[in-house]
Amino acid sequence: MNERRMLDDSHYENLIEEESVCINENLVYDKPETLTKTPMHYCPGCGHGVAHRLIAEVIDELGIQEKTIGVAPVGCAVFAYNYFNVDMSEAAHGRASAVATGIKRVLPDRYVFSYQGDGDLAAIGTGETIHTCNRGENILIIFINNGIYGMTGGQMAPTTLEGMKTTTTPFGRDVQAMGYPLKITELIAQLPGVYYCSRVAVNTPVHVRKAKKAIYNGFKFQELNKGVSFVEIVTNCPSNWKMTPVESNKWLEEHMLPFYPLGDLKLPGKEN
Amino acid sequence: MKELKLMKGNEALAEAAIRAGCDAYFGYPITPQSEVLEYLAKEAYARTGMVVLQAESEIASINMIYGAAGTGKKVMTSSSSPGISLMQEGISYIACAELPCLIVNVVRAGPGLGTIQPAQSDYFQAVKGGGHGDYKLIVLAPSTIQEMVDHTKLGFELAFKWRNPVMILTDGALGQMMEKVELFPQTERKFELLPWATTGKTKDRGRSIITSLYIQPEVMQEKNLHLQKKYKSIEREEIRFEKYKCDDAEVVLLAFGLVARICKKAADLAREKGIKAGVFRPITLFPFPYEEVNTLADSSRIFLTVEMNAGQMLEDIRLAVNGKIQVDFTGRMGGIIPTPEEILEKIIEINEGVPA
């Protein structure tokens, strides 16, 4: 592990203060208050950074930083608690929605979100995911789907597309042997405990704006106490897809989105 | 005025949890402890507003505990052996993140699916760290329904005093049988905002982060050293044990939980036969009363450890005795409870074999 990643916020606060050119007069764009100054460890071009920023912007805009508790997964976002400037709990692999349940049940007036990847949410944590949604826990689940295990180095995920090469499917995912890519969001949307379910992406400016709206809804709906808000964000993994960031976003558009189509799967008041 | 009641062990424990001001229970049904969840589901919310949730598995239960304990609330779960095995990953996380909580294991015989009858075969798992990594639970071993009640209250106190998970290691017989208990009065549920807890980051404090991840080896070692130091302090301050007719005893029976009660009867029977017998009962299994056992070995001739397993606490007794005297073992496995008579037979057999 690169030591640079692990330095705490104060180190960077000092650093940035000393070398800052962002004087107030010039400032047109800044980090949200809900992001710490810690530089992210994510690979260049990875969608996690955008997803983090959108969540932080929404928390700022709703003014709920003091009332928000996040749950980080195991996976690339395991260090999410270094970046979100809110109270955070780091869950065991796959258990984030159970941890979020525990928090929300004893602190029902707080805003609680879990942030989980495809391996975490749709493989090892499938049971917790389904039952948290089925109980209608009043939380927001953010599901980052890039079709691959990032942190462990590019193995097959439950959402890996048919024929897609990973380190554990070196000849491409053979669905006869390895099963089919799991559309867990479609499953989730069927459950009466789910109030809002949407699939978004962050690969283009238009998609980013729609993703932010979905995340906004997910937090806002917690005030209604009507059940789970579930937002899938289809993202890229340039490093493990072995592509440049631009190539990966193009590949996402051409291969991921036809299989994982964007849009609301469940909207309050509209039965699908 | 004393509040006396005739209660089943599992129900008495659940009642004690409500009265101790427990904020939340997360659990999953398993024989022989399902009455804990059933009793709480019926009683708790209406009386104190306590959260009671049946989870989809023990894995989910323990992770709900992790989340809820991280807010500084008073939380508990209970299960029986196979379910406790499923919880081990979560317990390791909780120990490392230093979260206070109460975990109850109403032990049934194993290994595997085993049987639903009582046993003490989870001693190693509870005391030596059933999950991964170097960690310790504070382990309380009640031997009466009264202690099931008292240890529930004590368990919460110790959990918060040390920011450490506490386990009550009991068994299917104590869970199922009925005895007279004196209940303590209702403690009011109070929510204190603790500085380390995830309750929402306010302006006056930094972020609270509940984690067990310390990826730099130097930092991870620091964390381990801190934990070990805490466990040493617990060993200095929290040892609890009971001695029964040990002062003049030549033969000392060593047992925990339910078996210690049977041993008291066996010791009385032995005394009727002119054998000076006594019983030493560790109440805390961690911290274990090594010194007291060692000292007792100076004034005794024979140690006989009696357990409902293949001889697990026996290893700690032998460590404590350090070869000073012979340590024998007798026990039952598979869900059978030893009788005072069979323990007496063993006492007589060893007594004749060991020269005065």
XYZ file of C-alpha atoms in Angstrom:
628
model
C 0.000 0.000 0.000
C 1.269 3.377 -1.007
C 1.935 5.369 2.125
C 0.658 8.540 0.497
C -2.833 7.135 0.542
C -2.926 6.678 4.225
C -1.952 10.106 5.500
C -4.704 11.745 7.431
C -6.717 14.807 6.549
C -4.698 17.249 8.615
C -1.598 16.564 6.542
C -3.393 17.587 3.393
C -5.143 20.501 4.974
C -1.765 22.017 5.790
C -0.360 21.141 2.416
C -3.249 22.694 0.553
C -3.256 25.774 2.719
C 0.405 26.421 2.033
C 0.325 25.894 -1.679
C -3.190 26.956 -2.456
C -3.876 29.090 -5.498
C -7.592 28.750 -4.905
C -8.100 32.116 -3.314
C -11.721 33.011 -2.813
C -11.893 35.521 -5.677
C -10.936 32.837 -8.198
C -13.062 30.075 -6.767
C -15.762 28.825 -9.085
C -15.665 25.141 -8.152
C -14.663 23.533 -4.875
C -14.873 20.292 -2.991
C -18.157 19.819 -1.190
C -17.984 20.269 2.578
C -18.920 16.601 2.870
C -15.730 15.464 1.136
C -12.523 15.506 3.160
C -9.336 16.931 1.706
C -7.755 13.467 1.563
C -6.794 12.679 -2.048
C -8.669 9.630 -3.277
C -6.819 6.405 -3.974
C -9.042 5.477 -6.914
C -7.430 4.869 -10.296
C -7.502 7.674 -12.885
C -10.809 7.755 -14.702
C -12.636 5.517 -12.190
C -16.290 6.305 -11.555
C -15.991 6.073 -7.763
C -14.651 9.617 -7.494
C -17.638 11.081 -9.339
C -20.078 8.942 -7.365
C -18.480 10.083 -4.085
C -18.668 13.697 -5.112
C -22.340 13.451 -6.082
C -23.233 11.927 -2.716
C -21.284 14.664 -0.934
C -22.932 17.418 -2.991
C -26.381 16.057 -2.192
C -25.609 15.856 1.538
C -24.384 19.476 1.410
C -27.431 20.666 -0.504
C -29.830 18.932 1.870
C -27.864 20.290 4.848
C -27.817 16.885 6.508
C -24.094 16.366 7.123
C -24.587 16.262 10.886
C -27.386 13.750 10.584
C -25.841 11.394 8.049
C -24.068 8.100 8.762
C -22.483 6.163 5.928
C -21.502 2.524 5.683
C -18.451 1.579 3.624
C -18.066 -1.842 1.981
C -15.171 -4.157 1.336
C -13.869 -3.596 -2.157
C -12.275 -0.575 -3.845
C -14.472 1.731 -1.751
C -13.255 0.194 1.514
C -11.576 3.527 2.317
C -14.702 5.554 1.524
C -14.658 6.640 5.173
C -11.455 8.558 4.461
C -13.298 10.696 1.921
C -16.806 11.295 3.235
C -16.799 13.966 5.889
C -19.568 12.292 7.881
C -19.631 9.591 10.541
C -18.860 6.288 8.869
C -18.916 2.595 9.720
C -16.737 0.119 7.826
C -18.651 -3.111 7.303
C -17.493 -6.669 6.722
C -17.634 -7.897 3.122
C -21.224 -8.006 1.954
C -22.748 -6.934 5.271
C -23.099 -3.199 4.714
C -26.881 -3.278 4.462
C -27.131 -5.253 7.727
C -24.831 -2.727 9.413
C -26.927 0.109 7.972
C -30.043 -1.641 9.307
C -28.522 -1.746 12.795
C -27.693 1.958 12.696
C -31.037 3.072 11.278
C -33.095 0.954 13.671
C -31.541 2.590 16.723
C -31.222 6.071 15.163
C -34.360 6.351 13.015
C -34.057 10.131 12.585
C -30.620 9.937 10.933
C -29.930 9.614 7.216
C -28.164 6.322 6.589
C -26.592 5.148 3.353
C -24.512 2.152 2.345
C -22.072 2.283 -0.544
C -21.366 -1.145 -2.023
C -19.789 -2.715 -5.065
C -21.120 -5.586 -7.166
C -19.167 -8.339 -5.393
C -20.123 -6.961 -2.000
C -23.803 -6.378 -2.704
C -24.680 -9.009 -5.308
C -22.420 -11.983 -4.451
C -21.278 -12.378 -0.855
C -23.939 -10.013 0.507
C -26.930 -11.091 -1.581
C -28.829 -12.367 1.438
C -28.372 -9.162 3.404
C -29.233 -7.063 0.347
C -32.470 -8.899 -0.441
C -33.666 -9.017 3.155
C -32.766 -5.424 3.954
C -34.778 -4.386 0.906
C -37.586 -6.773 1.747
C -37.872 -5.399 5.282
C -38.147 -1.954 3.749
C -35.405 -0.462 5.879
C -35.579 3.259 5.543
C -32.095 3.681 4.088
C -30.352 4.503 0.803
C -28.307 1.753 -0.828
C -25.820 2.913 -3.449
C -24.776 0.029 -5.677
C -21.658 0.520 -7.773
C -21.692 -1.925 -10.686
C -18.575 -2.120 -12.843
C -18.863 -5.804 -13.658
C -15.588 -6.766 -12.072
C -13.758 -7.155 -8.738
C -11.545 -4.090 -8.642
C -9.629 -4.259 -5.385
C -8.594 -7.908 -5.633
C -7.346 -7.354 -9.160
C -9.992 -7.995 -11.776
C -11.785 -11.251 -11.007
C -15.274 -12.176 -12.206
C -18.150 -10.382 -10.480
C -21.764 -11.545 -10.368
C -22.471 -8.749 -12.856
C -19.627 -9.601 -15.274
C -21.125 -9.685 -18.777
C -21.332 -12.865 -20.802
C -18.070 -13.389 -22.680
C -16.284 -10.694 -20.674
C -12.673 -11.536 -19.834
C -11.508 -11.289 -16.247
C -8.586 -12.902 -14.412
C -10.856 -15.787 -13.338
C -12.657 -15.984 -16.685
C -9.572 -15.714 -18.900
C -11.473 -17.057 -21.921
C -14.527 -14.931 -21.271
C -17.485 -15.595 -18.963
C -19.053 -18.857 -20.047
C -22.584 -18.674 -18.717
C -23.011 -22.449 -18.915
C -20.205 -22.910 -16.416
C -20.234 -19.661 -14.442
C -23.837 -18.599 -14.488
C -25.407 -15.475 -15.876
C -24.734 -11.841 -15.108
C -27.056 -11.035 -12.223
C -29.515 -8.204 -12.667
C -30.013 -7.768 -8.958
C -31.531 -4.320 -9.337
C -34.388 -5.819 -11.357
C -34.917 -8.344 -8.537
C -34.792 -5.634 -5.897
C -37.348 -3.522 -7.759
C -39.938 -6.305 -7.313
C -39.862 -6.104 -3.534
C -42.653 -4.203 -1.780
C -40.127 -2.920 0.780
C -38.382 -0.903 -1.928
C -39.797 2.596 -2.365
C -37.492 3.882 -5.059
C -35.192 2.012 -7.420
C -33.165 3.559 -10.187
C -30.207 2.728 -12.419
C -27.894 5.537 -13.434
C -24.354 6.013 -14.766
C -21.606 8.594 -14.426
C -19.844 8.249 -17.767
C -21.214 11.417 -19.414
C -22.236 14.847 -18.070
C -25.899 14.098 -18.790
C -25.700 10.807 -16.926
C -23.902 12.496 -14.028
C -26.730 15.008 -13.638
C -29.343 12.245 -13.674
C -27.293 10.220 -11.181
C -27.219 13.171 -8.817
C -30.991 13.504 -9.035
C -31.395 9.821 -8.172
C -29.035 10.115 -5.187
C -30.905 13.241 -4.091
C -34.167 11.298 -4.211
C -32.608 8.451 -2.256
C -31.675 10.734 0.639
C -34.829 12.831 0.489
C -37.149 9.818 0.509
C -35.737 8.718 3.873
C -37.762 11.537 5.388
C -40.948 9.757 4.306
C -40.117 6.499 6.089
C -41.479 4.445 3.200
C -38.708 1.945 2.630
C -35.466 1.364 0.798
C -34.131 3.645 -1.884
C -31.839 1.694 -4.173
C -29.625 3.443 -6.713
C -27.414 1.406 -9.014
C -24.581 3.336 -10.617
C -23.133 1.545 -13.640
C -19.462 2.475 -13.714
C -16.217 1.632 -15.411
C -12.998 0.023 -14.213
C -10.266 1.233 -16.575
C -7.493 -0.594 -14.709
C -9.072 -4.025 -14.678
C -10.914 -3.651 -17.958
C -7.413 -2.794 -19.234
C -8.540 0.312 -21.075
C -7.900 4.034 -20.976
C -10.577 5.993 -19.090
C -12.037 7.254 -22.386
C -12.081 3.773 -23.899
C -13.702 2.379 -20.774
C -16.506 4.934 -20.836
C -17.135 4.112 -24.478
C -17.098 0.378 -23.701
C -19.526 0.987 -20.847
C -21.897 2.767 -23.235
C -21.630 0.028 -25.864
C -21.654 -3.092 -23.710
C -22.749 -2.450 -20.133
C -25.695 -0.133 -20.750
C -27.487 -2.354 -23.305
C -27.516 -5.119 -20.665
C -28.020 -2.787 -17.691
C -30.365 -0.142 -19.168
C -30.570 3.174 -17.350
C -33.730 4.610 -15.852
C -36.110 4.334 -12.936
C -37.146 0.759 -12.179
C -39.501 1.834 -9.447
C -40.877 5.277 -8.868
C -43.018 6.182 -5.870
C -46.663 6.155 -6.821
C -46.048 4.197 -10.020
C -46.329 0.433 -9.845
C -44.149 -1.160 -12.500
C -39.594 -5.329 48.282
C -37.936 -8.221 46.491
C -39.444 -9.157 43.146
C -39.321 -12.951 42.998
C -40.444 -14.962 39.994
C -40.312 -18.523 38.736
C -38.771 -18.236 35.298
C -37.219 -20.200 32.471
C -33.539 -19.345 31.929
C -33.906 -17.903 28.442
C -36.906 -15.817 29.478
C -35.226 -14.603 32.649
C -32.249 -13.468 30.577
C -34.544 -11.647 28.154
C -36.404 -10.014 31.042
C -33.081 -8.923 32.517
C -32.074 -7.383 29.180
C -35.242 -5.265 29.134
C -34.690 -4.217 32.735
C -31.028 -3.409 32.102
C -32.208 -0.777 29.620
C -31.138 -2.641 26.482
C -31.810 -0.532 23.355
C -31.882 -3.211 20.693
C -31.832 -6.951 20.135
C -31.073 -8.557 16.770
C -31.308 -12.337 16.537
C -32.299 -15.450 14.669
C -34.221 -18.455 16.035
C -32.272 -21.556 17.031
C -32.995 -24.224 19.620
C -32.417 -24.140 22.594
C -32.443 -20.317 22.846
C -35.408 -19.187 20.719
C -37.329 -18.069 23.823
C -35.015 -15.085 24.152
C -36.214 -13.611 20.848
C -39.808 -14.760 21.465
C -39.962 -13.186 24.917
C -38.449 -9.927 23.727
C -40.744 -9.785 20.680
C -43.721 -9.996 23.041
C -42.533 -7.829 25.904
C -39.825 -5.370 25.016
C -41.142 -2.709 22.657
C -44.326 -1.982 24.557
C -42.488 -1.637 27.847
C -39.354 0.327 26.959
C -39.410 1.033 23.228
C -36.534 -1.398 22.771
C -35.893 -2.429 19.160
C -36.376 -6.166 18.590
C -35.649 -7.493 15.123
C -35.600 -11.021 13.763
C -32.817 -11.023 11.195
C -32.517 -13.340 8.190
C -29.459 -15.093 9.616
C -26.957 -14.994 12.436
C -24.539 -13.332 10.022
C -26.997 -10.498 9.526
C -27.742 -10.350 13.293
C -24.147 -9.835 14.302
C -23.615 -7.204 11.618
C -26.730 -5.350 12.757
C -25.143 -5.485 16.213
C -21.939 -4.044 14.725
C -23.857 -1.134 13.197
C -26.053 -0.457 16.210
C -23.261 -0.891 18.774
C -21.264 1.635 16.778
C -23.838 4.284 17.699
C -23.129 3.734 21.400
C -26.482 2.102 22.079
C -26.872 -0.847 24.415
C -27.346 -3.825 22.089
C -27.389 -7.596 22.300
C -27.864 -10.801 20.375
C -28.219 -14.426 21.370
C -27.880 -17.739 19.633
C -26.739 -21.315 20.135
C -23.552 -22.997 18.988
C -23.940 -23.337 15.187
C -25.363 -19.822 15.057
C -22.505 -18.478 17.153
C -20.088 -20.120 14.701
C -21.730 -18.132 11.915
C -21.222 -14.928 13.897
C -17.490 -15.344 14.410
C -16.364 -13.051 11.592
C -18.582 -10.291 12.913
C -17.434 -10.850 16.496
C -13.815 -10.450 15.372
C -14.720 -7.139 13.681
C -16.583 -5.980 16.802
C -13.627 -6.864 19.041
C -11.211 -4.956 16.803
C -13.510 -1.957 16.428
C -13.919 -2.088 20.244
C -17.684 -1.964 20.308
C -19.618 -2.721 23.482
C -22.271 -5.403 23.085
C -23.637 -8.513 24.733
C -23.612 -11.873 22.940
C -25.315 -14.863 24.535
C -24.426 -18.432 23.591
C -26.895 -20.999 24.923
C -24.592 -23.878 24.066
C -25.786 -27.117 22.499
C -23.628 -30.131 21.732
C -21.586 -30.255 18.548
C -19.676 -30.517 16.363
C -21.705 -29.839 13.249
C -25.450 -29.643 13.569
C -24.912 -31.796 16.672
C -27.912 -31.975 18.945
C -30.145 -29.530 20.741
C -29.117 -30.877 24.164
C -26.875 -28.911 26.537
C -23.078 -28.920 26.349
C -20.056 -26.808 27.218
C -18.157 -27.603 24.055
C -17.866 -23.978 22.902
C -15.418 -23.069 25.690
C -12.454 -22.826 23.312
C -14.470 -20.834 20.800
C -15.596 -18.340 23.446
C -12.406 -18.037 25.445
C -9.610 -18.504 22.922
C -11.115 -16.286 20.204
C -13.448 -18.125 17.828
C -12.842 -15.762 14.946
C -9.656 -14.607 13.243
C -6.970 -12.479 14.842
C -5.739 -11.870 18.400
C -8.739 -10.785 20.395
C -10.576 -11.615 23.594
C -14.176 -11.523 24.672
C -15.053 -11.046 28.309
C -16.768 -14.374 29.012
C -19.250 -14.872 31.859
C -20.422 -18.352 32.804
C -23.636 -18.365 34.869
C -24.497 -21.479 36.821
C -28.020 -20.540 37.935
C -30.982 -18.731 36.412
C -30.301 -15.989 38.963
C -26.868 -15.567 37.443
C -28.358 -15.540 33.931
C -30.207 -12.429 35.157
C -27.311 -10.863 37.056
C -24.775 -11.541 34.292
C -26.975 -9.831 31.731
C -26.799 -6.624 33.744
C -23.124 -7.118 34.534
C -22.407 -7.969 30.897
C -23.652 -4.593 29.673
C -21.673 -2.807 32.399
C -18.450 -4.582 31.493
C -19.035 -4.118 27.759
C -19.226 -0.337 28.166
C -16.534 -0.136 30.829
C -14.025 -1.817 28.533
C -15.557 -1.090 25.104
C -15.383 -4.794 24.464
C -17.873 -7.472 23.430
C -19.041 -9.603 26.361
C -20.250 -13.149 25.955
C -22.514 -15.037 28.319
C -21.584 -18.689 27.868
C -24.476 -20.728 29.166
C -26.050 -23.979 28.016
C -29.285 -25.520 26.838
C -30.205 -26.833 30.272
C -29.872 -23.443 31.973
C -31.727 -21.885 29.047
C -34.657 -24.278 29.322
C -35.019 -25.018 33.036
C -37.043 -22.976 35.515
C -35.868 -21.551 38.822
C -36.794 -18.879 41.267
C -35.130 -15.551 40.438
C -34.967 -12.177 42.058
C -35.361 -9.500 39.404
C -33.708 -6.093 39.626
C -35.835 -2.975 39.022
C -36.241 -1.434 35.563
C -33.345 0.776 34.505
C -34.428 3.736 32.413
C -33.189 3.676 28.813
C -30.885 6.618 28.371
C -29.058 7.620 25.237
C -25.711 9.182 25.836
C -23.852 10.660 22.854
C -20.456 9.007 23.070
C -17.500 10.776 21.433
C -16.405 7.726 19.433
C -19.868 6.700 18.244
C -21.406 7.183 14.800
C -24.350 9.366 15.730
C -23.801 12.113 13.163
C -20.726 14.352 12.994
C -21.439 17.530 14.887
C -19.399 20.746 14.736
C -17.759 20.112 18.101
C -16.093 16.841 17.194
C -14.283 15.190 14.312
C -15.727 12.319 12.365
C -16.438 9.092 14.185
C -15.263 6.130 12.174
C -16.031 2.584 13.213
C -13.545 0.321 11.495
C -11.281 -2.669 11.971
C -9.107 -1.837 8.952
C -5.539 -0.683 9.644
C -3.720 -1.464 6.437
C -0.264 -0.253 7.456
C 1.436 -3.026 9.453
C 2.911 -0.583 11.979
C -0.517 0.867 12.688
C -2.092 -2.593 12.831
C 0.572 -3.656 15.327
C -0.143 -0.537 17.409
C -3.825 -1.481 17.424
C -2.949 -5.003 18.519
C -0.665 -3.753 21.286
C -3.447 -1.484 22.500
C -5.894 -4.401 22.553
C -3.462 -6.650 24.388
C -2.857 -3.929 26.964
C -6.598 -3.626 27.479
C -6.929 -7.402 27.909
C -4.159 -7.314 30.542
C -6.075 -4.629 32.451
C -9.222 -6.742 32.233
C -7.232 -9.665 33.641
C -6.138 -7.501 36.574
C -9.569 -6.101 37.390
C -12.359 -8.420 36.359
C -11.563 -11.948 37.532
C -14.528 -13.531 39.283
C -14.775 -17.006 40.800
C -16.533 -18.972 43.513
C -15.053 -21.404 46.051
C -17.173 -24.075 47.715
C -15.710 -25.901 50.703
C -12.198 -25.396 49.344
C -10.505 -24.352 52.608
C -9.729 -27.865 53.825
C -10.287 -29.700 50.540
C -7.862 -32.389 49.450
C -9.863 -33.092 46.324
C -10.929 -30.035 44.351
C -13.464 -30.311 41.564
C -13.052 -27.600 38.955
C -16.071 -26.776 36.826
C -17.942 -23.855 35.295
C -21.603 -23.109 34.690
C -24.222 -25.756 35.335
C -21.646 -28.508 35.987
C -20.273 -26.608 38.989
C -23.649 -27.078 40.708
C -23.578 -30.804 40.075
C -20.024 -30.846 41.426
C -21.175 -29.211 44.682
C -23.543 -32.109 45.206
C -20.768 -34.577 44.317
C -18.413 -32.853 46.807
C -21.073 -33.160 49.543
C -21.491 -36.866 48.734
C -17.710 -37.309 48.892
C -17.582 -35.611 52.288
C -20.228 -38.060 53.517
C -17.750 -40.766 52.554
C -14.959 -39.031 54.465
C -13.229 -37.484 51.440
C -12.581 -33.780 51.920
C -13.815 -32.412 48.608
C -14.544 -28.883 47.410
C -15.442 -27.033 44.223
C -13.695 -24.191 42.430
C -15.856 -22.391 39.873
C -14.480 -19.754 37.510
C -17.286 -17.237 36.876
C -15.274 -15.283 34.321
C -13.742 -17.684 31.779
C -11.865 -14.761 30.329
C -10.254 -13.354 32.347
C -9.437 -16.781 33.784
C -8.465 -17.071 37.478
C -5.038 -18.645 36.783
C -3.434 -17.378 39.996
C -6.225 -18.536 42.252
C -6.186 -22.004 40.685
C -2.406 -22.119 41.060
C -2.591 -21.136 44.733
C -5.309 -23.683 45.374
C -3.034 -26.390 43.982
C -0.654 -25.709 46.910
C -3.226 -26.833 49.482
C -4.849 -29.688 47.534
C -3.819 -33.181 46.590
C -6.073 -33.882 43.632
C -7.650 -31.670 40.965
C -10.551 -33.109 38.997
C -11.907 -30.990 36.169
C -15.481 -31.797 35.192
C -17.013 -30.473 31.973
C -19.704 -31.233 29.409
C -17.099 -31.513 26.653
C -13.902 -33.436 25.882
C -11.816 -31.379 28.316
C -11.499 -27.769 27.211
C -11.206 -25.686 30.397
C -8.933 -28.549 31.476
C -6.165 -26.981 29.370
C -6.411 -23.704 31.292
C -6.455 -25.550 34.615
C -3.283 -27.413 33.614
C -1.672 -24.153 32.504
C -2.557 -22.624 35.860
C -1.362 -25.603 37.891
C 1.842 -25.786 35.847
C 2.603 -29.355 36.869
C 2.316 -28.806 40.639
C -0.213 -31.577 41.091
C -2.033 -34.129 39.008
C -5.071 -32.795 37.132
C -7.674 -35.387 36.156
C -10.691 -34.994 33.960
C -14.122 -36.464 33.677
C -16.920 -35.291 31.474
C -19.793 -36.046 29.214
C -20.293 -35.111 25.596
C -23.077 -35.100 23.078
C -25.674 -33.403 25.262
C -25.518 -35.647 28.352
C -25.361 -34.023 31.779
C -23.089 -35.826 34.267
C -24.688 -37.009 37.527
C -23.294 -36.329 41.009
C -22.981 -40.099 41.488
C -20.751 -40.649 38.481
C -18.547 -37.733 39.538
C -18.365 -39.273 43.043
C -17.265 -42.590 41.534
C -14.483 -40.810 39.696
C -13.449 -38.998 42.905
C -13.235 -42.288 44.789
C -11.303 -43.940 41.951
C -8.715 -41.139 41.763
C -8.527 -40.762 45.542
C -7.551 -44.412 45.905
C -4.975 -44.144 43.138
C -3.197 -41.043 44.408
C -1.078 -41.499 47.570
C -1.800 -39.135 50.447
